[in-house]
């Protein structure tokens, strides 16, 4: 299924992106759900899949985490099933992510899908990332408030809820409608009838995550062994004082590591291509030989990227799921990063090079790409 957004991207970015929430009526015309509630419930029974059940009964919020064995105990109102990274596990839903590639791939995170019965929702809450919420089957009412500081109260520790707010958007959404919400705008949605919602979330790494990730990179490669020196150690009035010039030198030592583009770029490529959720990796058995990959592509077969696999490019270097791919065949590497479905023509003469073909076979045998049925 191909999904198309009726959206003027330059206008949207200028007026709304990270600025204001907006409802895009019929953002996807003639919307068809790529998944059924039963299929979603089945995914939430798998141990590898991140899922939650949220209910609101007698004024109390309850949250339970999957995998779930049964749903027989649930009533007909006031609960929601939420499943993260469904695009990693259910190929048809991955198509919902593709219209959003007008924004950078590295910023797109995952597709969370919720099924809610009447009254179901997670209460008023804040997100620290951008999200597009696509209405599927059913109707749901959404309220969005004015931007507030990132402060939550916790009626339940698993729900980043906020106090009630005055709405600047109060809209009943129908299939194909899209609600865009930037970070920091409180919002709440609750179902008016059995409904499916698709949330395309965006990745916004924090400074804490990046410092921690870069420190791991430095340690793994045994970098940063340069030690502090002070051949012209300055005099001071008190031996206990650490002078501003010394702090500047210490800070400079740390910044000198980050300011080396070859290390920073490689670290960020590895860091940002790691999925935050498990992937549905199924290596082929038996593994493909390089000549079998060659023959299949030459016969017109197509390679499809695994749902949720992050493939990104920095200065012509391509990174896949936390690893840099080494090859001199830049156009072929660009094809790996740019296209979800690959055919022979996109690889050009790289297929005639045995080292490239061996590298491609290794990617396929890792379960990152698979041949289209």
Coordinates of C-alpha atoms in Angstrom, one line a residue:
X1 CA 0.0 0.0 0.0
X2 CA 1.3 3.4 -0.9
X3 CA 0.3 6.4 1.2
X4 CA 0.5 9.9 0.0
X5 CA 0.3 13.1 2.1
X6 CA -1.6 16.0 0.8
X7 CA 0.9 18.4 2.3
X8 CA 3.0 21.4 1.1
X9 CA 6.2 20.5 3.0
X10 CA 8.0 23.8 2.6
X11 CA 4.9 25.7 3.9
X12 CA 4.4 23.2 6.7
X13 CA 8.0 23.5 7.9
X14 CA 7.9 27.3 7.7
X15 CA 4.7 27.6 9.6
X16 CA 4.4 24.6 11.9
X17 CA 7.4 22.3 12.3
X18 CA 8.6 22.7 15.9
X19 CA 6.5 25.8 16.2
X20 CA 2.7 25.1 16.3
X21 CA 0.4 22.1 16.4
X22 CA -2.0 21.7 13.5
X23 CA -4.7 19.4 12.3
X24 CA -4.3 18.2 8.7
X25 CA -7.8 17.2 7.6
X26 CA -7.7 14.3 5.1
X27 CA -3.9 14.4 5.3
X28 CA -4.0 11.0 3.7
X29 CA -7.0 10.7 1.4
X30 CA -9.0 7.4 1.3
X31 CA -7.0 6.0 4.2
X32 CA -6.9 2.2 4.6
X33 CA -5.6 0.7 7.8
X34 CA -2.4 -1.4 7.2
X35 CA -3.1 -3.6 10.3
X36 CA -6.2 -4.9 12.1
X37 CA -6.8 -4.7 15.9
X38 CA -6.5 -8.5 16.1
X39 CA -3.1 -8.3 14.4
X40 CA -2.0 -5.6 16.8
X41 CA -3.1 -7.6 19.8
X42 CA -1.2 -10.6 18.4
X43 CA 2.0 -8.5 18.2
X44 CA 1.6 -7.4 21.8
X45 CA 1.7 -11.1 22.8
X46 CA 5.2 -11.4 21.6
X47 CA 8.0 -11.0 24.1
X48 CA 10.3 -9.0 21.7
X49 CA 7.6 -6.3 21.1
X50 CA 7.3 -3.3 23.5
X51 CA 3.6 -2.9 24.4
X52 CA 1.4 -1.5 27.2
X53 CA -2.2 -1.6 28.3
X54 CA -3.5 1.6 29.8
X55 CA -6.8 1.9 31.6
X56 CA -8.6 4.6 33.6
X57 CA -11.2 3.2 36.0
X58 CA -12.8 4.8 39.0
X59 CA -10.4 7.8 38.7
X60 CA -7.3 5.6 38.8
X61 CA -4.8 5.0 36.0
X62 CA -3.4 1.6 35.5
X63 CA -0.6 0.5 33.2
X64 CA 0.6 -3.0 32.5
X65 CA 3.4 -4.1 30.2
X66 CA 3.4 -6.9 27.6
X67 CA 3.7 -9.5 26.5
X68 CA 0.1 -10.3 27.1
X69 CA -1.5 -13.7 27.3
X70 CA -5.1 -12.7 27.1
X71 CA -7.4 -9.7 26.8
X72 CA -10.5 -11.5 28.1
X73 CA -10.4 -9.4 31.4
X74 CA -10.9 -6.1 29.6
X75 CA -14.2 -4.3 29.4
X76 CA -15.8 -2.4 26.6
X77 CA -14.6 1.1 27.6
X78 CA -11.8 3.1 29.0
X79 CA -8.7 1.2 27.9
X80 CA -6.0 1.4 25.2
X81 CA -3.4 -1.0 23.8
X82 CA -0.2 0.7 22.7
X83 CA 2.5 -1.1 20.7
X84 CA 5.8 0.6 19.9
X85 CA 7.9 0.2 16.7
X86 CA 5.2 -1.8 14.9
X87 CA 7.0 -0.9 11.6
X88 CA 9.9 -3.2 12.8
X89 CA 7.5 -6.2 12.9
X90 CA 4.7 -5.7 10.5
X91 CA 5.9 -4.8 7.0
X92 CA 2.6 -3.2 5.7
X93 CA 2.7 -0.6 8.5
X94 CA 6.3 0.5 7.5
X95 CA 4.7 2.1 4.4
X96 CA 3.1 4.7 6.7
X97 CA 6.6 6.0 7.5
X98 CA 7.7 6.6 3.9
X99 CA 5.6 9.8 3.2
X100 CA 7.5 11.5 6.1
X101 CA 10.9 11.1 4.4
X102 CA 10.5 14.7 3.3
X103 CA 12.0 15.2 6.8
X104 CA 15.5 13.8 7.5
X105 CA 15.7 10.0 8.0
X106 CA 17.9 10.4 11.0
X107 CA 15.2 12.3 12.8
X108 CA 12.5 9.7 12.2
X109 CA 12.1 7.2 15.0
X110 CA 9.3 4.6 14.9
X111 CA 5.6 4.0 14.4
X112 CA 3.6 3.5 17.6
X113 CA 0.1 2.1 17.0
X114 CA -2.7 2.2 19.6
X115 CA -6.1 0.5 19.6
X116 CA -8.6 2.2 21.9
X117 CA -12.2 1.4 23.0
X118 CA -14.6 4.2 23.8
X119 CA -13.1 6.4 26.5
X120 CA -9.7 4.9 26.0
X121 CA -6.6 7.2 26.1
X122 CA -3.5 7.9 28.2
X123 CA -4.7 11.2 29.7
X124 CA -3.2 14.7 29.3
X125 CA 0.5 14.4 28.7
X126 CA 3.7 15.9 27.1
X127 CA 6.1 14.5 24.6
X128 CA 9.7 15.7 24.2
X129 CA 9.7 14.9 20.5
X130 CA 7.6 15.8 17.4
X131 CA 4.8 13.4 16.5
X132 CA 2.3 13.0 13.6
X133 CA -0.8 11.2 14.8
X134 CA -2.7 9.6 11.9
X135 CA -6.3 8.6 12.6
X136 CA -7.3 5.2 11.3
X137 CA -10.5 3.3 11.8
X138 CA -13.0 5.0 14.1
X139 CA -13.2 8.4 15.6
X140 CA -11.1 10.0 18.3
X141 CA -11.3 13.5 19.9
X142 CA -8.0 15.3 20.4
X143 CA -7.3 18.3 22.6
X144 CA -4.0 20.3 22.4
X145 CA -2.9 23.1 24.8
X146 CA -0.5 25.9 24.6
X147 CA 3.2 25.1 25.1
X148 CA 4.3 24.7 28.7
X149 CA 7.6 23.9 30.4
X150 CA 8.6 20.2 30.5
X151 CA 7.1 19.4 33.9
X152 CA 4.9 16.5 34.7
X153 CA 2.9 15.3 37.6
X154 CA 2.7 11.5 38.1
X155 CA -0.7 10.0 38.8
X156 CA 1.1 6.9 37.4
X157 CA 4.9 6.7 37.1
X158 CA 4.6 5.2 33.6
X159 CA 2.5 8.1 32.2
X160 CA 4.2 11.5 31.7
X161 CA 1.0 13.3 32.5
X162 CA 0.3 17.0 33.0
X163 CA -2.3 19.1 34.7
X164 CA -5.5 19.8 32.8
X165 CA -5.1 22.6 30.2
X166 CA -7.1 25.0 28.0
X167 CA -7.3 23.7 24.5
X168 CA -6.1 25.7 21.5
X169 CA -7.1 22.6 19.3
X170 CA -10.2 20.6 20.1
X171 CA -11.0 18.4 17.1
X172 CA -12.8 15.2 16.3
X173 CA -10.6 13.2 14.0
X174 CA -11.7 10.8 11.3
X175 CA -9.8 8.3 9.1
X176 CA -7.0 10.0 7.2
X177 CA -6.9 13.1 9.4
X178 CA -3.4 13.9 10.9
X179 CA -2.6 15.8 14.0
X180 CA 0.9 17.3 14.2
X181 CA 2.2 18.1 17.7
X182 CA 5.7 19.7 18.4
X183 CA 7.5 19.0 21.6
X184 CA 6.2 20.7 24.7
X185 CA 2.5 21.1 23.8
X186 CA 0.3 19.2 26.2
X187 CA -2.3 17.0 24.5
X188 CA -4.9 14.3 25.2
X189 CA -6.9 12.0 23.0
X190 CA -9.8 9.7 23.8
X191 CA -11.8 7.4 21.6
X192 CA -15.4 8.0 20.8
X193 CA -15.6 4.5 19.3
X194 CA -13.3 1.6 18.7
X195 CA -10.4 3.2 16.9
X196 CA -6.8 2.8 15.6
X197 CA -4.2 5.6 15.8
X198 CA -0.8 5.7 14.2
X199 CA 1.9 7.9 15.7
X200 CA 5.0 8.7 13.7
X201 CA 7.5 9.7 16.3
X202 CA 10.8 11.6 15.8
X203 CA 14.1 11.1 17.4
X204 CA 15.6 14.0 19.5
X205 CA 18.7 12.8 21.2
X206 CA 19.5 14.6 24.5
X207 CA 22.9 16.1 25.4
X208 CA 23.1 13.4 28.1
X209 CA 22.6 10.6 25.6
X210 CA 25.2 12.0 23.3
X211 CA 27.9 12.6 25.9
X212 CA 27.3 9.1 27.2
X213 CA 27.4 7.6 23.7
X214 CA 30.6 9.5 22.7
X215 CA 32.3 8.4 26.0
X216 CA 31.5 4.8 25.2
X217 CA 33.0 5.3 21.7
X218 CA 36.2 6.8 23.1
X219 CA 36.6 4.0 25.7
X220 CA 35.9 1.2 23.1
X221 CA 38.7 2.5 20.9
X222 CA 41.1 3.5 23.6
X223 CA 41.1 7.1 22.5
X224 CA 41.8 10.1 24.6
X225 CA 44.9 8.8 26.2
X226 CA 46.6 12.3 26.1
X227 CA 47.2 13.4 29.7
X228 CA 47.1 16.9 31.2
X229 CA 50.5 18.7 31.3
X230 CA 51.5 22.1 32.7
X231 CA 55.2 22.8 32.1
X232 CA 54.5 26.5 33.0
X233 CA 52.4 25.8 36.0
X234 CA 51.1 29.2 37.2
X235 CA 51.6 30.6 40.7
X236 CA 48.5 31.0 42.9
X237 CA 47.8 32.6 46.2
X238 CA 46.2 29.5 47.6
X239 CA 47.3 25.9 46.8
X240 CA 43.7 24.8 46.9
X241 CA 42.7 27.0 43.9
X242 CA 42.1 25.6 40.4
X243 CA 42.7 28.6 38.1
X244 CA 40.5 29.6 35.2
X245 CA 43.4 29.0 32.8
X246 CA 43.7 25.4 34.1
X247 CA 39.9 24.8 33.7
X248 CA 40.2 26.2 30.2
X249 CA 43.0 23.8 29.4
X250 CA 41.1 20.8 30.8
X251 CA 37.9 21.7 28.9
X252 CA 40.0 22.1 25.8
X253 CA 41.4 18.6 26.2
X254 CA 37.9 17.2 26.3
X255 CA 36.6 19.4 23.4
X256 CA 39.5 18.4 21.2
X257 CA 38.2 14.9 21.0
X258 CA 34.7 16.0 20.0
X259 CA 36.2 18.5 17.5
X260 CA 37.9 15.8 15.5
X261 CA 35.4 15.3 12.6
X262 CA 36.7 11.8 11.7
X263 CA 35.9 10.6 15.2
X264 CA 32.7 12.6 15.8
X265 CA 31.2 11.7 12.4
X266 CA 31.9 8.0 12.8
X267 CA 30.6 8.0 16.4
X268 CA 27.4 9.8 15.4
X269 CA 26.8 7.5 12.4
X270 CA 27.1 4.4 14.6
X271 CA 25.1 6.0 17.5
X272 CA 22.2 7.3 15.5
X273 CA 21.7 4.2 13.3
X274 CA 21.1 2.0 16.3
X275 CA 17.4 1.2 16.7
X276 CA 15.9 2.0 20.1
X277 CA 13.7 -1.1 19.7
X278 CA 14.4 -4.7 18.7
X279 CA 14.3 -5.5 15.0
X280 CA 12.6 -8.5 13.4
X281 CA 15.9 -9.9 12.2
X282 CA 15.6 -13.3 10.6
X283 CA 18.9 -14.3 8.8
X284 CA 18.2 -16.6 5.8
X285 CA 18.9 -20.3 6.2
X286 CA 21.0 -21.4 4.5
X287 CA 23.0 -18.2 4.0
X288 CA 23.2 -16.7 0.5
X289 CA 26.4 -17.1 -1.4
X290 CA 27.5 -13.9 -3.2
X291 CA 26.9 -15.5 -6.6
X292 CA 23.3 -16.3 -5.6
X293 CA 22.7 -12.6 -4.7
X294 CA 24.2 -11.7 -8.1
X295 CA 22.0 -14.1 -10.0
X296 CA 18.8 -13.2 -8.2
X297 CA 19.3 -9.4 -8.9
X298 CA 20.2 -10.1 -12.5
X299 CA 17.0 -12.1 -12.9
X300 CA 15.0 -9.1 -11.7
X301 CA 14.5 -10.0 -8.0
X302 CA 14.4 -7.0 -5.6
X303 CA 15.9 -6.5 -2.2
X304 CA 13.7 -4.9 0.5
X305 CA 15.1 -3.1 3.6
X306 CA 14.0 -4.6 6.9
X307 CA 11.4 -2.5 8.6
X308 CA 12.9 -0.2 11.2
X309 CA 16.5 -0.6 9.9
X310 CA 18.3 2.7 10.2
X311 CA 20.6 3.4 7.1
X312 CA 22.1 6.8 7.1
X313 CA 24.9 8.7 5.3
X314 CA 27.5 11.2 6.6
X315 CA 30.0 12.7 4.1
X316 CA 29.4 9.8 1.7
X317 CA 30.0 7.2 4.4
X318 CA 27.0 4.8 5.0
X319 CA 26.1 3.4 8.4
X320 CA 23.8 0.5 9.0
X321 CA 22.5 -0.5 12.4
X322 CA 25.5 0.9 14.3
X323 CA 28.2 -0.1 11.8
X324 CA 30.0 1.7 9.0
X325 CA 29.9 0.0 5.6
X326 CA 33.2 0.2 3.8
X327 CA 33.2 0.2 0.0
X328 CA 34.6 2.5 -2.7
X329 CA 31.3 2.2 -4.7
X330 CA 29.7 5.4 -3.6
X331 CA 26.6 5.3 -6.0
X332 CA 25.8 1.8 -4.8
X333 CA 26.2 2.9 -1.1
X334 CA 24.0 5.9 -1.8
X335 CA 21.4 3.5 -3.2
X336 CA 21.5 1.4 0.0
X337 CA 20.8 4.6 2.0
X338 CA 18.2 6.3 -0.3
X339 CA 16.0 3.4 -1.4
X340 CA 13.8 1.1 0.5
X341 CA 13.5 -1.4 -2.4
X342 CA 16.6 -2.1 -4.5
X343 CA 17.0 -3.6 -7.9
X344 CA 20.0 -4.4 -10.1
X345 CA 20.1 -1.0 -11.9
X346 CA 20.6 0.9 -8.6
X347 CA 23.8 -1.0 -7.9
X348 CA 25.4 -0.3 -11.3
X349 CA 28.8 -1.9 -11.9
X350 CA 29.3 -2.5 -8.2
X351 CA 27.7 -5.9 -8.7
X352 CA 30.7 -6.9 -10.8
X353 CA 33.1 -6.3 -8.0
X354 CA 33.6 -9.4 -5.8
X355 CA 34.3 -7.5 -2.5
X356 CA 31.2 -5.4 -2.9
X357 CA 29.1 -8.5 -3.7
X358 CA 30.5 -10.2 -0.6
X359 CA 29.6 -7.2 1.5
X360 CA 26.1 -7.1 0.1
X361 CA 25.7 -10.8 0.8
X362 CA 26.8 -10.2 4.4
X363 CA 24.1 -7.6 4.8
X364 CA 21.5 -9.9 3.4
X365 CA 22.7 -12.8 5.6
X366 CA 22.5 -10.5 8.6
X367 CA 18.8 -10.2 7.9
X368 CA 19.0 -6.4 7.1
X369 CA 17.7 -6.8 3.5
X370 CA 15.6 -9.6 2.1
X371 CA 14.3 -10.6 -1.3
X372 CA 10.8 -9.5 -2.1
X373 CA 8.3 -12.3 -2.3

